[in-house]
Tab-separated table of C-alpha atoms in Angstrom:
chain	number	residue	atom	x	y	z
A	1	UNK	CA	43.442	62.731	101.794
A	2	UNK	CA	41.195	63.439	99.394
A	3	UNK	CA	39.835	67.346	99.170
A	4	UNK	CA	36.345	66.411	97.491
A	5	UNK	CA	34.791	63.205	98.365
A	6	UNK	CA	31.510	62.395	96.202
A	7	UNK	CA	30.583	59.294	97.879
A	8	UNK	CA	27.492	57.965	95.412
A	9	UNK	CA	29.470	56.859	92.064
A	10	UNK	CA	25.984	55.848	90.824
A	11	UNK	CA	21.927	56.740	91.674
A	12	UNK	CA	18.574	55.935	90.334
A	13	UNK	CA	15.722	57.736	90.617
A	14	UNK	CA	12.587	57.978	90.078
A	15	UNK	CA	11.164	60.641	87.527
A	16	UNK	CA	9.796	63.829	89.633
A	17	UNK	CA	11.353	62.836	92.810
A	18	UNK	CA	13.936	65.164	94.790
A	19	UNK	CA	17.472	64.116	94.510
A	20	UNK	CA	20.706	64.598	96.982
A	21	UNK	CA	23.930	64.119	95.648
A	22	UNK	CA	26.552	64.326	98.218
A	23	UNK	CA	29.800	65.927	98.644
A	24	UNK	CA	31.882	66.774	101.653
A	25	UNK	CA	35.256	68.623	101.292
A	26	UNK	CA	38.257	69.111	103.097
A	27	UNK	CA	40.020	72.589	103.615
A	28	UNK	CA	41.841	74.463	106.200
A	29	UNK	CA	40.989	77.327	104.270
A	30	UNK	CA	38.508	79.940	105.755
A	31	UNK	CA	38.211	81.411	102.453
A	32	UNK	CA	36.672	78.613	99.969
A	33	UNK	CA	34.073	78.268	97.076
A	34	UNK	CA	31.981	75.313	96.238
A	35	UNK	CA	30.769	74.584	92.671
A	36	UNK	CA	28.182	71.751	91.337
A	37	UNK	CA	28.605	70.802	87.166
A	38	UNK	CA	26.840	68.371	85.345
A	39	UNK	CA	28.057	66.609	82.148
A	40	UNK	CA	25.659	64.955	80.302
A	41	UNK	CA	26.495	62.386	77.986
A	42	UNK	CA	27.674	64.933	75.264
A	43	UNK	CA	30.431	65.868	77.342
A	44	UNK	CA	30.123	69.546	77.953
A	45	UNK	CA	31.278	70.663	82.064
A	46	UNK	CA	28.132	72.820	82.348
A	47	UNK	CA	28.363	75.342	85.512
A	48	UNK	CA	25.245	74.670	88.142
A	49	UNK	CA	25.438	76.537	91.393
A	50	UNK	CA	28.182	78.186	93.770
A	51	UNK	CA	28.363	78.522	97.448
A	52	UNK	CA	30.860	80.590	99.218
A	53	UNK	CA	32.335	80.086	102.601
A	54	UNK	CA	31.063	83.098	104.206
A	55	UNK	CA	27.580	83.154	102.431
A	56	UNK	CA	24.917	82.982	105.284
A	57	UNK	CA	21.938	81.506	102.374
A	58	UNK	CA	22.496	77.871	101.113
A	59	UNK	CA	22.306	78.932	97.488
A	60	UNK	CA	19.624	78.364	95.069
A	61	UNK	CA	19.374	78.342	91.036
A	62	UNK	CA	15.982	77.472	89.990
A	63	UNK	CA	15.012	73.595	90.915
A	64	UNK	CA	18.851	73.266	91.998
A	65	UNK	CA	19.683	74.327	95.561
A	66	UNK	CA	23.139	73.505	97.671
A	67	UNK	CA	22.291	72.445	101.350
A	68	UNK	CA	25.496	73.883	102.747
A	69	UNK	CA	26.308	72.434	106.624
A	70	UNK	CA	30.012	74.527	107.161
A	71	UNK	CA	30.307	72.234	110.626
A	72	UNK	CA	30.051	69.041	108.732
A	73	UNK	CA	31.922	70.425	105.598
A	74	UNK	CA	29.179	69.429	103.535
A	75	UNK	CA	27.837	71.092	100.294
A	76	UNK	CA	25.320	68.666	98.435
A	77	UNK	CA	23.263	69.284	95.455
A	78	UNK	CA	19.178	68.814	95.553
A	79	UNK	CA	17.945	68.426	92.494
A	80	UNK	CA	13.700	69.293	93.084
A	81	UNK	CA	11.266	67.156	90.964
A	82	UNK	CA	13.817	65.704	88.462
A	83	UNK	CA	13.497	65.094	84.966
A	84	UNK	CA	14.578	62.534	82.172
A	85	UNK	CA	17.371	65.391	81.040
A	86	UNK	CA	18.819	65.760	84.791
A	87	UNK	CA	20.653	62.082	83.612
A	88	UNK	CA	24.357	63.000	83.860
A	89	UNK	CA	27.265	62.676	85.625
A	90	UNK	CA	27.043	65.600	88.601
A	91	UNK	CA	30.768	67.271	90.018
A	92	UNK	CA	31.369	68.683	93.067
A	93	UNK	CA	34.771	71.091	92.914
A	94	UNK	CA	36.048	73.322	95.503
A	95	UNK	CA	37.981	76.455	95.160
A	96	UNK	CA	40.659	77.551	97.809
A	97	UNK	CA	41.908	80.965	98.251
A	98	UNK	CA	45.158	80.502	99.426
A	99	UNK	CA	46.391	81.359	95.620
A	100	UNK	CA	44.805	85.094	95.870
A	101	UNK	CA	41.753	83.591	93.934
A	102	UNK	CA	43.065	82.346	90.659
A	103	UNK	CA	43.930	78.750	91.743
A	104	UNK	CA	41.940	76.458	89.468
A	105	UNK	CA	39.020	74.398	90.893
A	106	UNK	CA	39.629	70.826	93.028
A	107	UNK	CA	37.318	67.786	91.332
A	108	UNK	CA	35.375	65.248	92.906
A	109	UNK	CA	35.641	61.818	90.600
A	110	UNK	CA	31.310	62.551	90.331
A	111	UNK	CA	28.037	60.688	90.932
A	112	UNK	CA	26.392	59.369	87.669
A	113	UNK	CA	22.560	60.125	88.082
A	114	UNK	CA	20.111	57.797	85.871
A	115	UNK	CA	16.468	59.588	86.315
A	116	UNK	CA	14.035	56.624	85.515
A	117	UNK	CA	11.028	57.983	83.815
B	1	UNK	CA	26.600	80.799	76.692
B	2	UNK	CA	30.138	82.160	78.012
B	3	UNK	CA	32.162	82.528	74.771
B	4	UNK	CA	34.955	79.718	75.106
B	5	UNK	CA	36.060	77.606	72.081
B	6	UNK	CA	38.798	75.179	72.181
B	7	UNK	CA	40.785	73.984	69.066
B	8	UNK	CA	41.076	71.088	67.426
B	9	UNK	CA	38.259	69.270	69.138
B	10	UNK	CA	39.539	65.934	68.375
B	11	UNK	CA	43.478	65.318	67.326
B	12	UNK	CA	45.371	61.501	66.673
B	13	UNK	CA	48.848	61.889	67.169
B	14	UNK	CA	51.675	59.524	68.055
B	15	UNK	CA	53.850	59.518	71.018
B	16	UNK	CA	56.555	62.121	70.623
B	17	UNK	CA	55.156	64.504	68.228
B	18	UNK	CA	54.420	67.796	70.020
B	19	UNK	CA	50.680	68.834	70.318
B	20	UNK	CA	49.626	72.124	70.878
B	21	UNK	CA	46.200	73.296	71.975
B	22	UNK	CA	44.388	76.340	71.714
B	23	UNK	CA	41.432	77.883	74.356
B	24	UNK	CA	39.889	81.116	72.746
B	25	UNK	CA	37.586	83.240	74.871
B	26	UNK	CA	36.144	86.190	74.460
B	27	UNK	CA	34.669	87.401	77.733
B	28	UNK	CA	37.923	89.633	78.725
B	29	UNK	CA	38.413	86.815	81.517
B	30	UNK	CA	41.399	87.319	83.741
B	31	UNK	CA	41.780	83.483	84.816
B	32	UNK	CA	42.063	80.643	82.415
B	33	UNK	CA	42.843	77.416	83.147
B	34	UNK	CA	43.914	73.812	81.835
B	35	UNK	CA	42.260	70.257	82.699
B	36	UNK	CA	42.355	66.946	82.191
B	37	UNK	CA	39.817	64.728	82.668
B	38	UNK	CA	40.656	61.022	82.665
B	39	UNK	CA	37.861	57.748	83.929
B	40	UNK	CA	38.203	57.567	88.030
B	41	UNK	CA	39.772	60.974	88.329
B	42	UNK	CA	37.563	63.404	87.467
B	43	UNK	CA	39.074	66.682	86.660
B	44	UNK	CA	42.483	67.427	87.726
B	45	UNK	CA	44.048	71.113	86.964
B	46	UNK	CA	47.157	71.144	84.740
B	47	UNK	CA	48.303	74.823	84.674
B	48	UNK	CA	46.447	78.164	85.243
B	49	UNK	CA	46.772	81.867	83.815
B	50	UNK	CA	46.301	84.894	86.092
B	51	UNK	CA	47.301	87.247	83.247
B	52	UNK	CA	48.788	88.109	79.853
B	53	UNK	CA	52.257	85.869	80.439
B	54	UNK	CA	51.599	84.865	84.113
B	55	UNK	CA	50.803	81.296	84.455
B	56	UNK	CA	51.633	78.891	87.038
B	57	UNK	CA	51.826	75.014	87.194
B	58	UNK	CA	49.020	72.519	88.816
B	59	UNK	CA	48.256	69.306	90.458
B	60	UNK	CA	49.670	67.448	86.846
B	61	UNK	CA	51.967	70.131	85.303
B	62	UNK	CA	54.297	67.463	84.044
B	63	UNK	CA	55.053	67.224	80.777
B	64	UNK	CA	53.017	70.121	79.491
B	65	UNK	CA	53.874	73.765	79.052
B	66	UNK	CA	51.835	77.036	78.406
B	67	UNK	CA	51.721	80.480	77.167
B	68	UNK	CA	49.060	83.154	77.030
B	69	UNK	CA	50.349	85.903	75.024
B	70	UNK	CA	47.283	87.935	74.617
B	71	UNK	CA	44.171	88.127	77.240
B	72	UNK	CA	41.662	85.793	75.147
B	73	UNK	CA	43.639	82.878	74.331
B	74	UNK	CA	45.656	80.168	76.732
B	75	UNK	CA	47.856	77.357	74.921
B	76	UNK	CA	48.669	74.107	76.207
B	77	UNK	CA	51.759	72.464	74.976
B	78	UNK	CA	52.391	68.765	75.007
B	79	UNK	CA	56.307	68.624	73.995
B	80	UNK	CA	56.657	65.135	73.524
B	81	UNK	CA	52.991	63.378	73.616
B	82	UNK	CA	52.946	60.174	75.365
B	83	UNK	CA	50.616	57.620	75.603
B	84	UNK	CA	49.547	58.612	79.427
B	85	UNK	CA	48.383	61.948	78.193
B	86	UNK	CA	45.191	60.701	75.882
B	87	UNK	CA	42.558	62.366	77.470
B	88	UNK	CA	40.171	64.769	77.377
B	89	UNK	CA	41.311	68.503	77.938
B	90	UNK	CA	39.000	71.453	79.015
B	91	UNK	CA	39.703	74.603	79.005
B	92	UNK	CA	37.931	77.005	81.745
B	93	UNK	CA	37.692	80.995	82.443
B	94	UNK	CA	36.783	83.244	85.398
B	95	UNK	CA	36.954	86.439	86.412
B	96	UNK	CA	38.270	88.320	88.789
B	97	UNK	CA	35.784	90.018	91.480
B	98	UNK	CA	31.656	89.446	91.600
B	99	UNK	CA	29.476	86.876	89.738
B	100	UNK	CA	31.981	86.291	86.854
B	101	UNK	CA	35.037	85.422	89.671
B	102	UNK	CA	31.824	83.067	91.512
B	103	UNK	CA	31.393	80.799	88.120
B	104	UNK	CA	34.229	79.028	86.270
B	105	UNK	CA	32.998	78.495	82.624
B	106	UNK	CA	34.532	75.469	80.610
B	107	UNK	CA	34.793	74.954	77.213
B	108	UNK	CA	33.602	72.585	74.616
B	109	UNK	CA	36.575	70.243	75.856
B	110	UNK	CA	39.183	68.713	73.050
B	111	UNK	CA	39.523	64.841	72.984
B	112	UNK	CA	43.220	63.921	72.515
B	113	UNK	CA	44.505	60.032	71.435
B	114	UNK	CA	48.300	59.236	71.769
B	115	UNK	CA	48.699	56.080	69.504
C-alpha cells in the first residue's frame, strides 16, 4: 500500500483563488512528520511547511497552511490567494520515526498546479 | 538558502563506467541523504547518513554505494551505471533536534544520463 497518496496528478486554478492539494498518509507510527515541497519548473525541491504528529496547531507559513485531520490521516496544503509563481508541481512526504529520526522522507508521486492568471 | 551544493550537475556516461557523486553542505547537518527522482515515482530514498561513516541503505539501495568521510560531504557511488539509473539525484540535509531536525533541505539536484 502506498504510504503517501496525492490523489490530484493535475489542478487549475484560477489566479487569487484558495487552493487544496490533498494528501493522506499511511503509518502505524505514533511518532510521524509531514512535509509539503514545491518544484517549479527549474527543478529545485524547495521546503514549504511541516506538521508533526503530536502538534495540537495545523501549521502555518505565510499564505501556506496544512489542514491536518490525525483521524482521517490527512495533511493537505492550502495555498491562500494564489499567484502565477505558485505553478509547480507540489509533494507531500512523510517522515517516520521508527529509525530514531534519521530515516529519509517517504514521497508522494505530486499534484502539478497550473494557476491561470 | 541552506548551504547544499551537489557536483557535477549534469554528467553523460555509458553503462558500466562508475559514477560518483558528490553532496557538499555546510550547515554542520547530522543527516544527509540520497534520492532519486524518476517520472510517476516521485522521490524515492536511496541511502541515508546519520554520521561521519554511518550510513544505511533505502527503499532503492541497489546498485549504489556511499561514504561520508567527513560531516559536510555524502558520496553516492554508482559502480557499474546502467541504463535504469538515469535520473535525477538530490541530495538532502537535516538536523538533529528543533527547527533544523523539522525541515529537510535539498540540494540543487544533479541530472544523470546512462547512454
Amino acid at each position: 500500500a502506498q504510504k503517501i497518496t496525492q490523489t490530484q496528478p493535475g489542478m487549475f486554478v484560477q489566479e487569487k483563488e484558495a487552493v487544496t492539494l490533498d494528501c493522506t498518509y499511511d503509518t502505524s507510527d505514533p511518532s510521524y512528520g509531514l512535509f509539503w515541497y514545491k518544484q517549479p519548473s527549474s527543478g529545485e525541491m524547495i521546503f514549504l511547511i511541516y506538521q508533526g504528529s503530536y502538534d495540537q496547531q495545523n501549521a502555518t507559513e505565510g499564505r501556506y497552511s496544512l489542514n491536518f485531520q490525525k483521524a482521517r490521516k490527512s495533511a493537505n496544503l492550502v495555498i491562500s490567494a494564489s499567484q502565477l509563481g505558485d505553478s509547480a508541481m507540489y509533494f507531500c512526504a512523510m517522515r517516520e520515526a521508527t529509525g530514531g529520526g534519521a530515516d529519509g522522507l517517504t514521497f508522494g508521486k505530486g499534484t502539478h498546479l497550473i494557476i491561470q492568471p | 538558502d541552506a548551504g547544499i551544493t551537489q557536483s557535477p550537475r549534469h554528467k553523460v556516461t555509458e553503462t558500466g563506467t562508475p559514477v560518483t557523486l558528490r553532496c557538499h553542505q555546510t550547515e554542520n547537518h547530522r543527516y544527509m541523504y540520497w534520492y532519486r527522482q524518476d517520472p510517476g515515482h516521485g522521490l524515492r530514498l536511496i541511502h541515508y547518513s546519520y554520521g561521519v561513516k554511518d550510513t544505511d541503505k533505502g527503499e532503492v539501495s541497489d546498485g549504489y554505494s556511499v561514504s561520508r568521510s567527513k560531516t559536510e560531504d555524502f558520496l553516492l557511488t554508482l559502480e557499474s551505471a546502467t541504463s535504469s539509473q538515469t535520473s535525477v539525484y538530490f541530495c538532502a540535509i537535516s538536523g538533529d533536534r528543533g527547527s533544523s531536525y523539522n525541515e529537510q533541505f535539498f540540494g540543487p539536484g544533479t541530472r544523470l544520463t546512462v547512454l
